[in-house]
mmCIF file of C-alpha atoms in Angstrom:
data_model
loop_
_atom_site.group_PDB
_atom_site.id
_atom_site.type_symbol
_atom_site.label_atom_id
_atom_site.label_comp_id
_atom_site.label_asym_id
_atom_site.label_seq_id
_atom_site.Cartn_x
_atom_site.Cartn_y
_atom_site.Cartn_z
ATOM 1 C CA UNK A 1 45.927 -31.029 -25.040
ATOM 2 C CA UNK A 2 42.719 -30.058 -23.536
ATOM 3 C CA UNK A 3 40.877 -29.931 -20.195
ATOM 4 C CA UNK A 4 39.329 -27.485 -17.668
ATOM 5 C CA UNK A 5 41.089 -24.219 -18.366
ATOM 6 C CA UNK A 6 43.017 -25.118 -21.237
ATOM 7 C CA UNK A 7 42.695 -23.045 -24.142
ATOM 8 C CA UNK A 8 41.240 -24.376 -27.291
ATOM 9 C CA UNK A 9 43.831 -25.769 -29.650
ATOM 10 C CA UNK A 10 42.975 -25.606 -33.144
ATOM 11 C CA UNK A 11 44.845 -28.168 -36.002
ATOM 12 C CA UNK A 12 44.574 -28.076 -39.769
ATOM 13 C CA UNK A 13 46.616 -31.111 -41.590
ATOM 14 C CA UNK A 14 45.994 -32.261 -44.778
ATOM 15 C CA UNK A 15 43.870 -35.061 -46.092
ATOM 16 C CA UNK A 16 44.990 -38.687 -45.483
ATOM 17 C CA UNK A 17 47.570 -37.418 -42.738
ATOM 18 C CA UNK A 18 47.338 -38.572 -39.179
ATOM 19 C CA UNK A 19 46.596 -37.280 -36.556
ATOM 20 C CA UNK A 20 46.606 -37.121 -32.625
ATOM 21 C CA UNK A 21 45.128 -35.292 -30.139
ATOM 22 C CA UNK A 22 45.140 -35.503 -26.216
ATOM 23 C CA UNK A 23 43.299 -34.924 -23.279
ATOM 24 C CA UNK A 24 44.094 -34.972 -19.338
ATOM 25 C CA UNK A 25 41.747 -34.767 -16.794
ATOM 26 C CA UNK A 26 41.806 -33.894 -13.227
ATOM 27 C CA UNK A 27 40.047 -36.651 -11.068
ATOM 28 C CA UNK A 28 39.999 -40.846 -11.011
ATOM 29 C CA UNK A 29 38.001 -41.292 -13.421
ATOM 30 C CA UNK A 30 36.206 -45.272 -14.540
ATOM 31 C CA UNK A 31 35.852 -44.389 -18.226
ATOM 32 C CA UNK A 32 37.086 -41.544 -20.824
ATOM 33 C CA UNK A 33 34.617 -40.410 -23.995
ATOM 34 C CA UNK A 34 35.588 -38.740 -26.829
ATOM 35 C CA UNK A 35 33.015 -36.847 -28.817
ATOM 36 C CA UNK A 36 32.802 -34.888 -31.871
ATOM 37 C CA UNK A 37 31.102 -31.741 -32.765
ATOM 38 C CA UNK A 38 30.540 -30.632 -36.835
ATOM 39 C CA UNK A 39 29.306 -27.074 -36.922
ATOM 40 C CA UNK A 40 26.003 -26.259 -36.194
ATOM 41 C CA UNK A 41 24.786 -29.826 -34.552
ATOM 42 C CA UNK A 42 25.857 -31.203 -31.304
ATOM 43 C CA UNK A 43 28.393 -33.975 -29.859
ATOM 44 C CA UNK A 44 28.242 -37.041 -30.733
ATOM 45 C CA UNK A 45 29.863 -40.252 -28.609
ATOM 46 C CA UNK A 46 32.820 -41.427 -31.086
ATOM 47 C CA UNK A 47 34.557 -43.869 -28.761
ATOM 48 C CA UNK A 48 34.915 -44.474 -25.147
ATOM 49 C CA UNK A 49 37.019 -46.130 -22.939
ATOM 50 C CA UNK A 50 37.132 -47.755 -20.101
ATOM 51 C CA UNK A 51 39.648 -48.022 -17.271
ATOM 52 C CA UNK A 52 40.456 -51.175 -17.632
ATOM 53 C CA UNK A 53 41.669 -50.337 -21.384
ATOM 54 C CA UNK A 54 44.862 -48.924 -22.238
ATOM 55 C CA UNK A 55 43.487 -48.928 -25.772
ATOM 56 C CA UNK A 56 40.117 -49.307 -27.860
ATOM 57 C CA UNK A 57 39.748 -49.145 -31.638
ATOM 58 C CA UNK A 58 36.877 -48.284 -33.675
ATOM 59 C CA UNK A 59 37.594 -47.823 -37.625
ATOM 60 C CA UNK A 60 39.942 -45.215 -38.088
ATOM 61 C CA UNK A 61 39.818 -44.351 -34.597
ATOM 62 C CA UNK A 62 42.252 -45.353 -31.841
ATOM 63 C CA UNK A 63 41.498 -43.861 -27.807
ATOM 64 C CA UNK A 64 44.283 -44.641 -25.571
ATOM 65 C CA UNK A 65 44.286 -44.008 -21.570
ATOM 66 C CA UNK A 66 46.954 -43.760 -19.081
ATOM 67 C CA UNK A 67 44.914 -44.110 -15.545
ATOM 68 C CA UNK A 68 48.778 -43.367 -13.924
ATOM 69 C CA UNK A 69 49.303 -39.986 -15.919
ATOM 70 C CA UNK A 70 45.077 -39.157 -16.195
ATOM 71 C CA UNK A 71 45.504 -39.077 -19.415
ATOM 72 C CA UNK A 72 44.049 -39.925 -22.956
ATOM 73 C CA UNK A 73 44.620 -39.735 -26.495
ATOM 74 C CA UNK A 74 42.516 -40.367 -29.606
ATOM 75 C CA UNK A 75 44.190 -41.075 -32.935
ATOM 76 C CA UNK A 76 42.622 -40.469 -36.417
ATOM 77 C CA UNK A 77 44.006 -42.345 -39.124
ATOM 78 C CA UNK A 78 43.682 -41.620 -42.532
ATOM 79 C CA UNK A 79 41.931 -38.278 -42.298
ATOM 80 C CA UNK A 80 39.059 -37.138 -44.575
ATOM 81 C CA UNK A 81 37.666 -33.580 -45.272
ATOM 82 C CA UNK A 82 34.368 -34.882 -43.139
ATOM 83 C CA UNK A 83 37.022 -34.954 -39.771
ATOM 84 C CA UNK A 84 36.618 -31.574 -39.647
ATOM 85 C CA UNK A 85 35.044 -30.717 -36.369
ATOM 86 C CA UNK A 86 35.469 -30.181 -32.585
ATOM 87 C CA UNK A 87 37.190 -33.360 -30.535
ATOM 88 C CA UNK A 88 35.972 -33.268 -26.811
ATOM 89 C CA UNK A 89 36.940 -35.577 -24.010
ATOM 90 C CA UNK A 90 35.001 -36.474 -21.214
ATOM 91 C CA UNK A 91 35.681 -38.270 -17.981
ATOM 92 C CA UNK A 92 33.255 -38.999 -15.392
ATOM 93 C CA UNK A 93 33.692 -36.979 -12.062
ATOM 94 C CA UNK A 94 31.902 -38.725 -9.737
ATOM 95 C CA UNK A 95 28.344 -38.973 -10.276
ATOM 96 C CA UNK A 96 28.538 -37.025 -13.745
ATOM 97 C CA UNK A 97 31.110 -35.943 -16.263
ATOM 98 C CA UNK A 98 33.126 -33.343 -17.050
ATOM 99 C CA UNK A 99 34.161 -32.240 -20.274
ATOM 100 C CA UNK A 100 37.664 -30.830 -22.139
ATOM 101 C CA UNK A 101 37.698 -27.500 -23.525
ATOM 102 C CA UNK A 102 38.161 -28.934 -27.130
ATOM 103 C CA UNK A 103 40.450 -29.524 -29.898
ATOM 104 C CA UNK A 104 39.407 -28.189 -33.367
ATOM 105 C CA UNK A 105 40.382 -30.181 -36.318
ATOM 106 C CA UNK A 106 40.373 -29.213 -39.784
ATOM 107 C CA UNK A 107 41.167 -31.372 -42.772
ATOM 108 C CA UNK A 108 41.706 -29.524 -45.978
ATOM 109 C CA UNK A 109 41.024 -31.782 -48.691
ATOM 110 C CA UNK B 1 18.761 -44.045 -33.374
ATOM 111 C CA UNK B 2 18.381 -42.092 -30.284
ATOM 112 C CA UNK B 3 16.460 -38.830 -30.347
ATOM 113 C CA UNK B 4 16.953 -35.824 -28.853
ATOM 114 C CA UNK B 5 14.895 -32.712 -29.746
ATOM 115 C CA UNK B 6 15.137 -29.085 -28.504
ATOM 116 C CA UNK B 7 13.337 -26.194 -28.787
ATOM 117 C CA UNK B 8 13.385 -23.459 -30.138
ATOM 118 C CA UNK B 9 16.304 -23.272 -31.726
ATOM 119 C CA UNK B 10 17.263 -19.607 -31.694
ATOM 120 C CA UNK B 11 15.971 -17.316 -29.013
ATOM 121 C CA UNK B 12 16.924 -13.624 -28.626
ATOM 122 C CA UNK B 13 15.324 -11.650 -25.270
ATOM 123 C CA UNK B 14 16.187 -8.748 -23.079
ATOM 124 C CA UNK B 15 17.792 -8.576 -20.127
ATOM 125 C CA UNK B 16 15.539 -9.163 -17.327
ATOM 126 C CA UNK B 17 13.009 -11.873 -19.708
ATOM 127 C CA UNK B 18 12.042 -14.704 -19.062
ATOM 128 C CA UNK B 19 12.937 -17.844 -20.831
ATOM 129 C CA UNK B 20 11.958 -21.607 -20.908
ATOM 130 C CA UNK B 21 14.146 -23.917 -23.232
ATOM 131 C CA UNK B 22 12.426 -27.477 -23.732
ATOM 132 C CA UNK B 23 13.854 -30.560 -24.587
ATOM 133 C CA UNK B 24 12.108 -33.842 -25.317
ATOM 134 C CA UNK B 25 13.775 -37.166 -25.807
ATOM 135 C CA UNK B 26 12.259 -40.632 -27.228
ATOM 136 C CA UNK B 27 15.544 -42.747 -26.295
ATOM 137 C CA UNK B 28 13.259 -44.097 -23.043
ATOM 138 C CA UNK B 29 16.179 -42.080 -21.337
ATOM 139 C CA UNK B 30 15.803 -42.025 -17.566
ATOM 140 C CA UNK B 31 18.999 -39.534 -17.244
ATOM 141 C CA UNK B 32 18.489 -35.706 -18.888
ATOM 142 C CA UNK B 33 20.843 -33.139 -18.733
ATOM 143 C CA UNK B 34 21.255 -29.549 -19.409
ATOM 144 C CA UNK B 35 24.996 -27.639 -20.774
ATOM 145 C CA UNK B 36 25.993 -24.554 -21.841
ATOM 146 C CA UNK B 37 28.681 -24.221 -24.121
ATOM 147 C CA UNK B 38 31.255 -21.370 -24.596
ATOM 148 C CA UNK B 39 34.056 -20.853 -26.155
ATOM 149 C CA UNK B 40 36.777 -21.711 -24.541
ATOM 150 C CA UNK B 41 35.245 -23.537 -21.624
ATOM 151 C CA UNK B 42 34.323 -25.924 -23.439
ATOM 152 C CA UNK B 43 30.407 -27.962 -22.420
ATOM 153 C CA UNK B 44 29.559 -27.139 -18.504
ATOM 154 C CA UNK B 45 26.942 -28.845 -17.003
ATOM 155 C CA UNK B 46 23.894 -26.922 -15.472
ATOM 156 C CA UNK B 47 21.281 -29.500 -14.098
ATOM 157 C CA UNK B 48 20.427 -32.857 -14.896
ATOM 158 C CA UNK B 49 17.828 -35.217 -13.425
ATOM 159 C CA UNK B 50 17.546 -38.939 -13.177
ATOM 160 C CA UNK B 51 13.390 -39.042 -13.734
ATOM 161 C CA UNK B 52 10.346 -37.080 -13.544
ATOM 162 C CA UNK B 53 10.410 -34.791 -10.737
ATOM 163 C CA UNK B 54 13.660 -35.283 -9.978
ATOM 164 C CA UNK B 55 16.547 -32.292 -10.090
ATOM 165 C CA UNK B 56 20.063 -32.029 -9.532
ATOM 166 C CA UNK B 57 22.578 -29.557 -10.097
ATOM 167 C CA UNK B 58 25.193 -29.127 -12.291
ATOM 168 C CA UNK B 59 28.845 -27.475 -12.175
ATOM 169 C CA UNK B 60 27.208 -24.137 -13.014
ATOM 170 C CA UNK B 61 23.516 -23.793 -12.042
ATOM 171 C CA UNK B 62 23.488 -20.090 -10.535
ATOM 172 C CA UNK B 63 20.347 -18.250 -12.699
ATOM 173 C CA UNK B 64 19.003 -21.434 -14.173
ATOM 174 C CA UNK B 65 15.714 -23.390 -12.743
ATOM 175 C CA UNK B 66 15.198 -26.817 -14.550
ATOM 176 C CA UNK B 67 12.208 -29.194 -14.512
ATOM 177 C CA UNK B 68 11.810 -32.827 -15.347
ATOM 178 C CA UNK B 69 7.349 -32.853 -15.737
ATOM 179 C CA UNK B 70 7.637 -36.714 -17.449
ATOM 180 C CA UNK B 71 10.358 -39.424 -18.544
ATOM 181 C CA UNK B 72 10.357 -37.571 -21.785
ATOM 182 C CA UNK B 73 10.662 -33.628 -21.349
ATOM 183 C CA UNK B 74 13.205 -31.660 -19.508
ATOM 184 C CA UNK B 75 13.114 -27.806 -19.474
ATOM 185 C CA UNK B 76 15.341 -24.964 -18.032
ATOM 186 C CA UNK B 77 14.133 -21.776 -16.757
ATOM 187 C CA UNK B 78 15.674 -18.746 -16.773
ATOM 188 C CA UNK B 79 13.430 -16.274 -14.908
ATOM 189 C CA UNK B 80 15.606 -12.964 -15.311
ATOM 190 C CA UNK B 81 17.859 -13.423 -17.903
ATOM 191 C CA UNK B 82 21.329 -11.844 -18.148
ATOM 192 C CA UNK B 83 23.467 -11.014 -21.191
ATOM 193 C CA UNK B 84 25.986 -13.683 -19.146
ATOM 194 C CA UNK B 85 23.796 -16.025 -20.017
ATOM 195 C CA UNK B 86 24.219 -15.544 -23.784
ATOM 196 C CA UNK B 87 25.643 -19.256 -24.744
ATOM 197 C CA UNK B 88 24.695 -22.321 -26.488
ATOM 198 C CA UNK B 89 22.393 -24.966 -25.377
ATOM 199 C CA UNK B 90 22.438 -28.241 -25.221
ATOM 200 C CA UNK B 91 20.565 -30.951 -23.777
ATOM 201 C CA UNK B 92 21.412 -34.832 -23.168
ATOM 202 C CA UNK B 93 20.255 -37.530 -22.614
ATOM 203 C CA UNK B 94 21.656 -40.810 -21.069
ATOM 204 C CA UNK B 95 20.215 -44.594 -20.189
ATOM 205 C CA UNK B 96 21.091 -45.263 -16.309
ATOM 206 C CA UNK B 97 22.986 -48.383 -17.239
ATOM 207 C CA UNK B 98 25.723 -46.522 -19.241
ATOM 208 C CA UNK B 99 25.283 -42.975 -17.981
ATOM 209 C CA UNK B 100 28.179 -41.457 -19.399
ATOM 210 C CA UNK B 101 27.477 -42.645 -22.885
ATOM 211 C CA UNK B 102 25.306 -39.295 -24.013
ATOM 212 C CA UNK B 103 22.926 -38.444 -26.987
ATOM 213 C CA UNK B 104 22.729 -34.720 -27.878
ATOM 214 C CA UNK B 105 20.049 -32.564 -29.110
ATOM 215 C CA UNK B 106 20.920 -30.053 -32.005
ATOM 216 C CA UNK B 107 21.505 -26.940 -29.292
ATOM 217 C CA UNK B 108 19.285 -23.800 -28.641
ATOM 218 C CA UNK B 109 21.060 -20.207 -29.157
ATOM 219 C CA UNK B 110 20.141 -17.657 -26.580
ATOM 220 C CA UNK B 111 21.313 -14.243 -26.853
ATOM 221 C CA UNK B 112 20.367 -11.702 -23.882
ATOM 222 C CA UNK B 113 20.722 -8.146 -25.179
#
């Protein structure tokens, strides 16, 4: 899992597995973002969700959040080699948001 | 798509330089932002404004100056640069009506030797 002063996790799985990856955060927070970093560029919004979601699907892509634990979840289904990156939650703190530490995915083909 | 462009894209200085890191978006943005990223703390926030002349700071703005001069360009300043201050940087950019939905620029690598 990932947030604030967690380390960063690293995964490697193979292609076409599954995989999961979560994220807690420390404050009420309205709506969770997941982004994704390749190497060398920066994050890009994947999915977000909102608080009055418990889940949202895009594609391959499945965020979950559990306003009662303040936490969230995104699923990748199906991996491919171009997965590999960084995963990053966000959750607005406030007036602006704060972001995880990171979980970094590789897929080996 | 929206655009985010920073610049330049690699800087090395001394300790003690100065340094100005621009950022220009075309989005029609009215929010900009400003992060540093480091391993593992993952993207911390620095400044960010919400128009032209407008500036507000971040979780971490000790050493940085920032300044919004238009709609389009946001810039950070650091006016005696420290080898702590050897990160990545990013800058954002966000429409008021879903603020928390953010476009990135490609980053700017300082290194202070």
């Amino acid at each position: 899992s990932q947030w604030g002063e967690e380390n960063l996790q690293a995964l490697s799985i193979q292609e076409g597995e599954d995989v999961t990856m979560n994220c807690s955060y420390k404050t009420y927070t309205t709506v969770v973002q997941w982004y994704r970093q390749k190497s060398g560029k920066g994050p890009a919004l994947i999915i977000l969700i909102r608080s009055n979601e418990r889940e949202k699907r895009s594609g391959r892509l499945r965020a979950t959040l559990d306003t009662s634990s303040q936490s969230s979840s995104l699923s990748i289904t199906g991996t491919l080699a171009t997965d590999t990156a960084v995963y990053f939650c966000a959750a607005n703190s406030g007036t602006y948001q704060r972001f995880g530490t990171g979980t970094k995915l590789q897929v080996v083909p | 798509e929206a655009a985010v462009t920073q610049s330049p894209r690699n800087k090395v200085t001394v300790t003690g330089g100065n340094v100005t890191l621009s950022c220009r978006q075309t989005n029609s943005h009215n929010y900009m932002y400003w992060y540093r990223q480091d391993t593992g703390h993952g993207l911390r926030l620095i400044h960010y404004s919400y128009g032209a002349g407008n500036l507000q700071i971040g979780d971490v703005p000790d050493g940085y100056k920032a300044t919004r001069t238009t709609q389009e360009d946001f810039f950070l300043l650091l006016e005696l640069a420290s080898p702590s201050q050897t990160s990545l940087y990013f800058c954002a950019s966000s429409d008021g009506g879903r603020r928390f939905e953010q476009y990135f620029g490609p980053g700017t690598r300082l290194t202070v030797l």
